CSV table of C-alpha atoms in Angstrom, one decimal:
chain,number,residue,atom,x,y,z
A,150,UNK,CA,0.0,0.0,0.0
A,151,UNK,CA,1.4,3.2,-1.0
A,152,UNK,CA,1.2,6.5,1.0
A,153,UNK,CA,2.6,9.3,2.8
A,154,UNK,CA,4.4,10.1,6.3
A,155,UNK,CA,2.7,13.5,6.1
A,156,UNK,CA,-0.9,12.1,5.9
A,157,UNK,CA,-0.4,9.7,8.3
A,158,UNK,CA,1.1,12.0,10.8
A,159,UNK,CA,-2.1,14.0,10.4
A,160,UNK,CA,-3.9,11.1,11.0
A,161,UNK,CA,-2.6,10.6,13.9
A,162,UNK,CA,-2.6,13.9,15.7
A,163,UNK,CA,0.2,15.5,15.5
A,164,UNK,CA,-2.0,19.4,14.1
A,165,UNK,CA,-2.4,21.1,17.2
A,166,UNK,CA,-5.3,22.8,14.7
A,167,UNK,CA,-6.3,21.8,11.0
A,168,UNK,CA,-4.0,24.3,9.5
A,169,UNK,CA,-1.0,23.9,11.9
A,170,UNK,CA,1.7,21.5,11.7
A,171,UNK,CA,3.5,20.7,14.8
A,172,UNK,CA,6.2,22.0,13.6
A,173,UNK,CA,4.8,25.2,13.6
A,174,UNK,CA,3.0,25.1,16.7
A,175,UNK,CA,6.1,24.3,18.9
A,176,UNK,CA,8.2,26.9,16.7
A,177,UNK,CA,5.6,29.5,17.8
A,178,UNK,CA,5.3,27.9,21.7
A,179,UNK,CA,9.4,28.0,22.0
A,180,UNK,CA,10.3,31.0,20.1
A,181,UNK,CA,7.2,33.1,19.7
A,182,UNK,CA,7.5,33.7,16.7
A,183,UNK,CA,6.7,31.1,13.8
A,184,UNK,CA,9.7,32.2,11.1
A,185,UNK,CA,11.8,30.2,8.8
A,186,UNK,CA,14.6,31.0,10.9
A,187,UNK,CA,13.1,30.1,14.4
A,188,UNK,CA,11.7,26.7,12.4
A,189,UNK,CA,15.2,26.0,11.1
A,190,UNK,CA,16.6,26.5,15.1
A,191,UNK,CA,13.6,24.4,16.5
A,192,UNK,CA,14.8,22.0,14.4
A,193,UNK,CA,18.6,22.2,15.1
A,194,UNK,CA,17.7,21.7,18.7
A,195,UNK,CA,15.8,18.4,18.7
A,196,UNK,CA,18.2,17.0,16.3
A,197,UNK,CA,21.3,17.7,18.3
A,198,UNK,CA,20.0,16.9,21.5
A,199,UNK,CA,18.4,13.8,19.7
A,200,UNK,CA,22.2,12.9,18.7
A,201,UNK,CA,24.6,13.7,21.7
A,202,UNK,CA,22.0,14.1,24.5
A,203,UNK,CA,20.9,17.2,26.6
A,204,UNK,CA,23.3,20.8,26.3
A,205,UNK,CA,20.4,23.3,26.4
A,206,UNK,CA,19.4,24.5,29.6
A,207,UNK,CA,16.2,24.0,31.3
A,208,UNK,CA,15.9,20.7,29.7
A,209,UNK,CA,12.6,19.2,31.2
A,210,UNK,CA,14.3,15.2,31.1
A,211,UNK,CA,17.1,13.7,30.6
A,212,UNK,CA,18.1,12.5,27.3
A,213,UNK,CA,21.1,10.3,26.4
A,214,UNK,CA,21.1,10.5,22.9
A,215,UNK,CA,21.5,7.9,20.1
A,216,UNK,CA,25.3,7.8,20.2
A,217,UNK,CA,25.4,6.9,24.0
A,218,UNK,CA,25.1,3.1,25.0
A,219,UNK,CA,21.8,2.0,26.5
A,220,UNK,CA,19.2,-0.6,27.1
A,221,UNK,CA,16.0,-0.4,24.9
A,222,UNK,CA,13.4,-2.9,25.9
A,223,UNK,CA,16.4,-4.8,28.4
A,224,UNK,CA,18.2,-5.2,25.2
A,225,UNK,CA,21.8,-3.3,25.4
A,226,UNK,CA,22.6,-0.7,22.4
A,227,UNK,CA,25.2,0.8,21.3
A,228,UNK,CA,24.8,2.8,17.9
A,229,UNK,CA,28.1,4.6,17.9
A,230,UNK,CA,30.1,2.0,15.6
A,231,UNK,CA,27.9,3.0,13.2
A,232,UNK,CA,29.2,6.6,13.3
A,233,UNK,CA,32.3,6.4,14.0
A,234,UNK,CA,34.0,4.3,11.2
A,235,UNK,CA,33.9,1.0,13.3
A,236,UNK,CA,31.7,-0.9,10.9
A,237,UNK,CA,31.2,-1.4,7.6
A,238,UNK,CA,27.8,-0.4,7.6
A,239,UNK,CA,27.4,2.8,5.4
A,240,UNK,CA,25.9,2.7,1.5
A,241,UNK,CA,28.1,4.7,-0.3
A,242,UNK,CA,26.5,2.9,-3.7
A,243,UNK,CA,28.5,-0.1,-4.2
A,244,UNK,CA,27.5,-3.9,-3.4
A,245,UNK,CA,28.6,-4.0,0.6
A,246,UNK,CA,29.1,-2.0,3.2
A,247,UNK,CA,31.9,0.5,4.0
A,248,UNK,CA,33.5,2.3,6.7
A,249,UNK,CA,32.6,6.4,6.8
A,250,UNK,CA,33.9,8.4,8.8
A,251,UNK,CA,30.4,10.6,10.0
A,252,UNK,CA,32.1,12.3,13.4
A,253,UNK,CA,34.3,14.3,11.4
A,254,UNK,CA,33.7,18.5,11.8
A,255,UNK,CA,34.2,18.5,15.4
A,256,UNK,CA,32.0,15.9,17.1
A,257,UNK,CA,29.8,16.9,19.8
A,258,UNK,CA,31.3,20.5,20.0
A,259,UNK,CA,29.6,22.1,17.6
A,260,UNK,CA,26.6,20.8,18.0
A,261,UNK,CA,26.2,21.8,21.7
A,262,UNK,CA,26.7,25.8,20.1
A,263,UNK,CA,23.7,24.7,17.6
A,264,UNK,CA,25.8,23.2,14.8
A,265,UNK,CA,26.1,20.3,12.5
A,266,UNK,CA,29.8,20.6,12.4
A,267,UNK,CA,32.5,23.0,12.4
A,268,UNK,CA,33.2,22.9,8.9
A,269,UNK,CA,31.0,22.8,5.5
A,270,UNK,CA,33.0,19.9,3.9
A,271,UNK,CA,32.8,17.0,6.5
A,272,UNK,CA,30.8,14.4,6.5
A,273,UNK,CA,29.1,15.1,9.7
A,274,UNK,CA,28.0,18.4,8.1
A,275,UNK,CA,26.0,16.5,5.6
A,276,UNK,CA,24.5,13.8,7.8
A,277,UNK,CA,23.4,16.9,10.3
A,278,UNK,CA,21.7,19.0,8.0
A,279,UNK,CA,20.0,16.5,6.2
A,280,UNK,CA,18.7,15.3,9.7
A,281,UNK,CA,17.2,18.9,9.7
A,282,UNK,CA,15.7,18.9,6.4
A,283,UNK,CA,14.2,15.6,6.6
A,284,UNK,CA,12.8,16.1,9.9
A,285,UNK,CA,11.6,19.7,8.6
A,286,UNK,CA,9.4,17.2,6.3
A,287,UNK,CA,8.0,15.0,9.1
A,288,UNK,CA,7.1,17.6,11.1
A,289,UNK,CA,5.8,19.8,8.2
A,290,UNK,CA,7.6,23.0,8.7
A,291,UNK,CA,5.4,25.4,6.9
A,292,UNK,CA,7.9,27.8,5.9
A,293,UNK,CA,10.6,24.7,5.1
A,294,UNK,CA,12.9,25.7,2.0
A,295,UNK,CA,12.3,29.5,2.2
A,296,UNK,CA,15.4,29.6,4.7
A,297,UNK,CA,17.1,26.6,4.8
A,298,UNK,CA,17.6,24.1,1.7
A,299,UNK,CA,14.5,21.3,1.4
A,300,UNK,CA,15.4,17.7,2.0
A,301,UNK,CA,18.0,16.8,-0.4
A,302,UNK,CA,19.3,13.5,0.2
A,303,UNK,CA,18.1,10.1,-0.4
A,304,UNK,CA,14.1,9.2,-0.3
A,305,UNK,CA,14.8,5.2,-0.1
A,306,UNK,CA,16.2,5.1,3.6
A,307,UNK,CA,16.4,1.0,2.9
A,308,UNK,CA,19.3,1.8,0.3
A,309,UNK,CA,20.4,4.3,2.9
A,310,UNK,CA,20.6,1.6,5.7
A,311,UNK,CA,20.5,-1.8,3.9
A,312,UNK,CA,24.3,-2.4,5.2
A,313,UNK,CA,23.5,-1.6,8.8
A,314,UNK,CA,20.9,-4.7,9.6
A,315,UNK,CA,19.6,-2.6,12.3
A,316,UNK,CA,17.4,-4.3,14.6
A,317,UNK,CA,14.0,-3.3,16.4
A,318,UNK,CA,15.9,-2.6,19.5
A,319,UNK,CA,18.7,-0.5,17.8
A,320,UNK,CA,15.7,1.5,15.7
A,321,UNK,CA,13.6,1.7,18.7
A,322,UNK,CA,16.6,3.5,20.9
A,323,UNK,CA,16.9,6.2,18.0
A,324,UNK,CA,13.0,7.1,18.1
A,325,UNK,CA,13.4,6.6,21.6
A,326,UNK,CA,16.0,9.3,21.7
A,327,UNK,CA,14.1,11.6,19.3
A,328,UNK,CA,10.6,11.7,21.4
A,329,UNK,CA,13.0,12.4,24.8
A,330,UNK,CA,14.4,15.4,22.7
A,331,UNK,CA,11.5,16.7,22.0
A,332,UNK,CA,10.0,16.5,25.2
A,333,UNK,CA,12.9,17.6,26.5
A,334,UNK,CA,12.0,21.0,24.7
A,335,UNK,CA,8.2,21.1,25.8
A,336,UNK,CA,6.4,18.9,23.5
A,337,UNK,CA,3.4,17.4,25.0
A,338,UNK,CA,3.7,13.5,25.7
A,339,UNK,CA,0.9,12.9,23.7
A,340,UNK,CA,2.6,15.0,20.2
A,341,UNK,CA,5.7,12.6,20.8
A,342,UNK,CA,4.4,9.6,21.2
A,343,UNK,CA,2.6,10.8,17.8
A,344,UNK,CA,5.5,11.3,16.1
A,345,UNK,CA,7.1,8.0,18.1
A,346,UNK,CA,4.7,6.3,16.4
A,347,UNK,CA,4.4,7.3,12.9
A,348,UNK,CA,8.4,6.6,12.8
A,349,UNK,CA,7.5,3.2,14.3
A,350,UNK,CA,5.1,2.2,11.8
A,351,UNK,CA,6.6,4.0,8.7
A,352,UNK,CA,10.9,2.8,9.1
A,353,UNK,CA,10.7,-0.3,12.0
A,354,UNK,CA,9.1,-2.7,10.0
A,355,UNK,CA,10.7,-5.8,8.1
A,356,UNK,CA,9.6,-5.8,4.3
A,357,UNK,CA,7.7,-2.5,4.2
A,358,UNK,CA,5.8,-2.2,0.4
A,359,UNK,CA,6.7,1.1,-1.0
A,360,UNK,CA,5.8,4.8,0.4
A,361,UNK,CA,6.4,8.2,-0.6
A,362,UNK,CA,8.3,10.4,2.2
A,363,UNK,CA,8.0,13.5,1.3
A,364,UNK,CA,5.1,12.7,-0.6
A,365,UNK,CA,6.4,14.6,-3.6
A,366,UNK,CA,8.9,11.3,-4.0
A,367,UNK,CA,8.3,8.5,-6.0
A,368,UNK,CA,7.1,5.6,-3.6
A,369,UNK,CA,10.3,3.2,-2.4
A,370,UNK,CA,11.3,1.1,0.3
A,371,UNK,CA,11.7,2.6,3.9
A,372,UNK,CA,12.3,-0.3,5.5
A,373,UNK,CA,15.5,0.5,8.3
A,374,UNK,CA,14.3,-2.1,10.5
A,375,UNK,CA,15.9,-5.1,8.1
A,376,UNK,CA,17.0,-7.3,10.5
A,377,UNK,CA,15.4,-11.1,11.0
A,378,UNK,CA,14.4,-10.2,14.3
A,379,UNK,CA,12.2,-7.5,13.1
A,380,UNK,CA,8.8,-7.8,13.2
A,381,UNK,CA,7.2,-8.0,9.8
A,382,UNK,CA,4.5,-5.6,8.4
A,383,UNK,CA,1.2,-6.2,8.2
A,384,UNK,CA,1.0,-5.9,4.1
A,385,UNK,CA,4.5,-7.1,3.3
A,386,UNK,CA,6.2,-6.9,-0.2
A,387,UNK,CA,9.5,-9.0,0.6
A,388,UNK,CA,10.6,-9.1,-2.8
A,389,UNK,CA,11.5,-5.7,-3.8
A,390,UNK,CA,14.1,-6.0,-0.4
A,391,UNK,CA,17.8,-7.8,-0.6
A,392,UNK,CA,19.0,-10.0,1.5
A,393,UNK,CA,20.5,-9.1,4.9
A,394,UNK,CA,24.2,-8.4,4.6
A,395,UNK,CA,25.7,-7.9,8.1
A,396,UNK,CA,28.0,-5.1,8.7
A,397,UNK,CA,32.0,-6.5,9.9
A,398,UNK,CA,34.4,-4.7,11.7
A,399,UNK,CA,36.5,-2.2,9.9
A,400,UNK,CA,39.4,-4.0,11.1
A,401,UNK,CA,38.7,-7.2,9.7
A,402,UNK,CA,38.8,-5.5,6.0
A,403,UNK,CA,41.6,-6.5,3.8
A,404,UNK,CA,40.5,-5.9,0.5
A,405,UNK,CA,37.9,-3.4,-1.2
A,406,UNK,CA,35.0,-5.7,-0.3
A,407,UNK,CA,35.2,-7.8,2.6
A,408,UNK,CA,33.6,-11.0,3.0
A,409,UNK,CA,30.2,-9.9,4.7
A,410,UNK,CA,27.3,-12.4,6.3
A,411,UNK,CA,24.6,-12.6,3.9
A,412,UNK,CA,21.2,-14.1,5.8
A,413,UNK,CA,17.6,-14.5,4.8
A,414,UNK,CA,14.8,-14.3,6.9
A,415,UNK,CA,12.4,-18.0,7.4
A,416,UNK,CA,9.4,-16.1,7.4
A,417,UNK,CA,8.8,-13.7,4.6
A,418,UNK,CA,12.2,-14.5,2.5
A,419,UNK,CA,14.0,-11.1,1.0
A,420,UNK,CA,13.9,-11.2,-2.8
A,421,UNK,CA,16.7,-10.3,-5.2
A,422,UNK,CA,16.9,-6.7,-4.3
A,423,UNK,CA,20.0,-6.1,-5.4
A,424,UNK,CA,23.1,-4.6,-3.8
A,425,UNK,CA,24.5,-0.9,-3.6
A,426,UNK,CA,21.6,1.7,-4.8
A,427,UNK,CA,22.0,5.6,-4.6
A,428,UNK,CA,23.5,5.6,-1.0
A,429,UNK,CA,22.5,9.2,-0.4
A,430,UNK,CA,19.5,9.7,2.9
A,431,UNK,CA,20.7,11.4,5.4
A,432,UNK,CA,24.4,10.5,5.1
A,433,UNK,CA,24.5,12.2,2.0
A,434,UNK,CA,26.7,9.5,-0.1
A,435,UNK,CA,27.2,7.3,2.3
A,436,UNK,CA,23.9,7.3,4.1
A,437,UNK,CA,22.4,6.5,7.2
A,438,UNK,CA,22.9,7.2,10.6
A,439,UNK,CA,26.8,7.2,9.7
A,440,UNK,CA,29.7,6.3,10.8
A,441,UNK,CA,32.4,9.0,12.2
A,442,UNK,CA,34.6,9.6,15.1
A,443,UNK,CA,34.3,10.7,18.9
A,444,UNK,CA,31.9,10.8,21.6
A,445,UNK,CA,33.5,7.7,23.6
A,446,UNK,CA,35.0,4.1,22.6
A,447,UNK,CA,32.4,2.7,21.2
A,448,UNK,CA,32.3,-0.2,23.8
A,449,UNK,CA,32.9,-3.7,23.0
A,450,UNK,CA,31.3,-5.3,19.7
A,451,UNK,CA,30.2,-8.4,19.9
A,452,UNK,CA,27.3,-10.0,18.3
A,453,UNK,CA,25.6,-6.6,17.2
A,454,UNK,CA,24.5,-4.3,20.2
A,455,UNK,CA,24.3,-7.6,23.2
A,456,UNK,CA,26.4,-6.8,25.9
């Protein structure tokens, strides 16, 4: 079934009124004034926050961000591999994964002074700012593009993440993280858990048929959630997904393309898919939630995120 993340966020609530977004209504509750450039700051806030944790003042919780470790659900977590150049996990177009390095302009530095980097060529400046513009879209910034550039990477987020083989525990901790921002900030429980679950039931699904998101795109795969352990959707369309490559250490590359686990899942099987793709999302050519470097060790790496 095809759709959009727009209509279904309407559907579910997130208009404070008919003809206001939420974006709009927490620019104007934050900021009191609803311009492109308070839009484009609401936006820098939750995202940051979102990434490395709380750096604002007056925070109303805690948050410990995507790139700390955690438990989601009793399961441990630890997405920071996937930034920091750890794993080969990032699309950058080719048929498996490689190692990105999206923690590049500065780390968490310039993002606690409302930054996505301290320079305009790293690769963390393109992840961060395409954050901003695609959550612009989901939360339908009405003045979006008039000050800041639309969403400009990739609309297929499984090509973005196919090489990651995130799990429902691993996706959950990032929506986790972005509801706690947001809250964090003054949005109402009930707005969050909105949002929490429109990104639930739009990206944390196995073998999700194709939507459009914005809903100016052509409809594709948004599938992040790829991982057998996923649950699977409720109208699935297995065949237009690969199979599940599983990312490796960088340090276990000795060639262009290291050997990678390929696995299929025993109920609903991937199709031929197809490797590489467009890369792009939010990573811009590489994609994804990245890879990069700082904000801690990393941890131990085991199977996945089990500690």
């Amino acid at each position: 079934m095809k759709g959009s993340l727009i209509t279904s966020l309407a559907g579910v609530g997130l208009a404070a009124a008919a003809t206001q977004s939420i974006c709009d209504k927490y620019t104007t509750a934050v900021f009191k004034k609803n311009t492109p450039q308070n839009q484009e700051k609401l936006l820098t806030i939750v995202v940051n926050t979102a990434v490395i944790g709380n750096y604002t003042p007056g925070a109303l919780n805690d948050v410990p961000g995507i790139l700390a470790p955690g438990y989601f659900q009793g399961v441990y977590v630890q997405l920071l591999p996937y930034f920091d150049g750890e794993l080969l996990s990032t699309n950058n177009g080719g048929s498996c994964g490689q190692s990105t390095n999206f923690l590049d302009g500065g780390g968490a530095t310039p993002l606690t002074k409302n930054l996505p980097a301290d320079n305009t060529s790293s690769n963390q400046y393109t992840l961060l700012t395409h954050l901003y513009e695609y959550f612009g879209v989901l939360l339908g910034c009405s003045a979006f593009g008039t000050s800041y550039v639309p969403y400009a990477g990739s609309t297929n987020l499984y090509e973005v993440h196919k090489f990651m083989a995130l799990d429902s525990y691993e996706v959950g901790w990032f929506i986790q993280q972005v509801g706690l921002a947001a809250t964090s900030l003054g949005v109402s429980a009930a707005d969050a858990t909105a949002v929490g679950a429109a990104l639930t039931k739009f990206f944390d699904y196995r073998c999700l048929a194709p939507v459009s998101i914005p809903s100016t795109a052509p409809p594709a795969p948004q599938s992040i959630c790829t991982d057998c352990e996923c649950p699977l959707a409720a109208d699935p369309d297995c065949s237009i997904y690969g199979a599940i490559i599983k990312p490796v250490p960088t340090s276990s590359a000795s060639e262009a393309c290291a050997p990678q686990q390929t696995e299929h899942c025993s109920s609903g099987n991937y199709g031929n898919g197809g490797n590489g793709g467009n890369g792009g999302g939010w990573g811009g050519n590489g994609g994804g939630w990245g890879n990069g470097g700082g904000w801690g060790n990393g941890g131990s790496w085991g199977k996945k995120r089990h500690h």
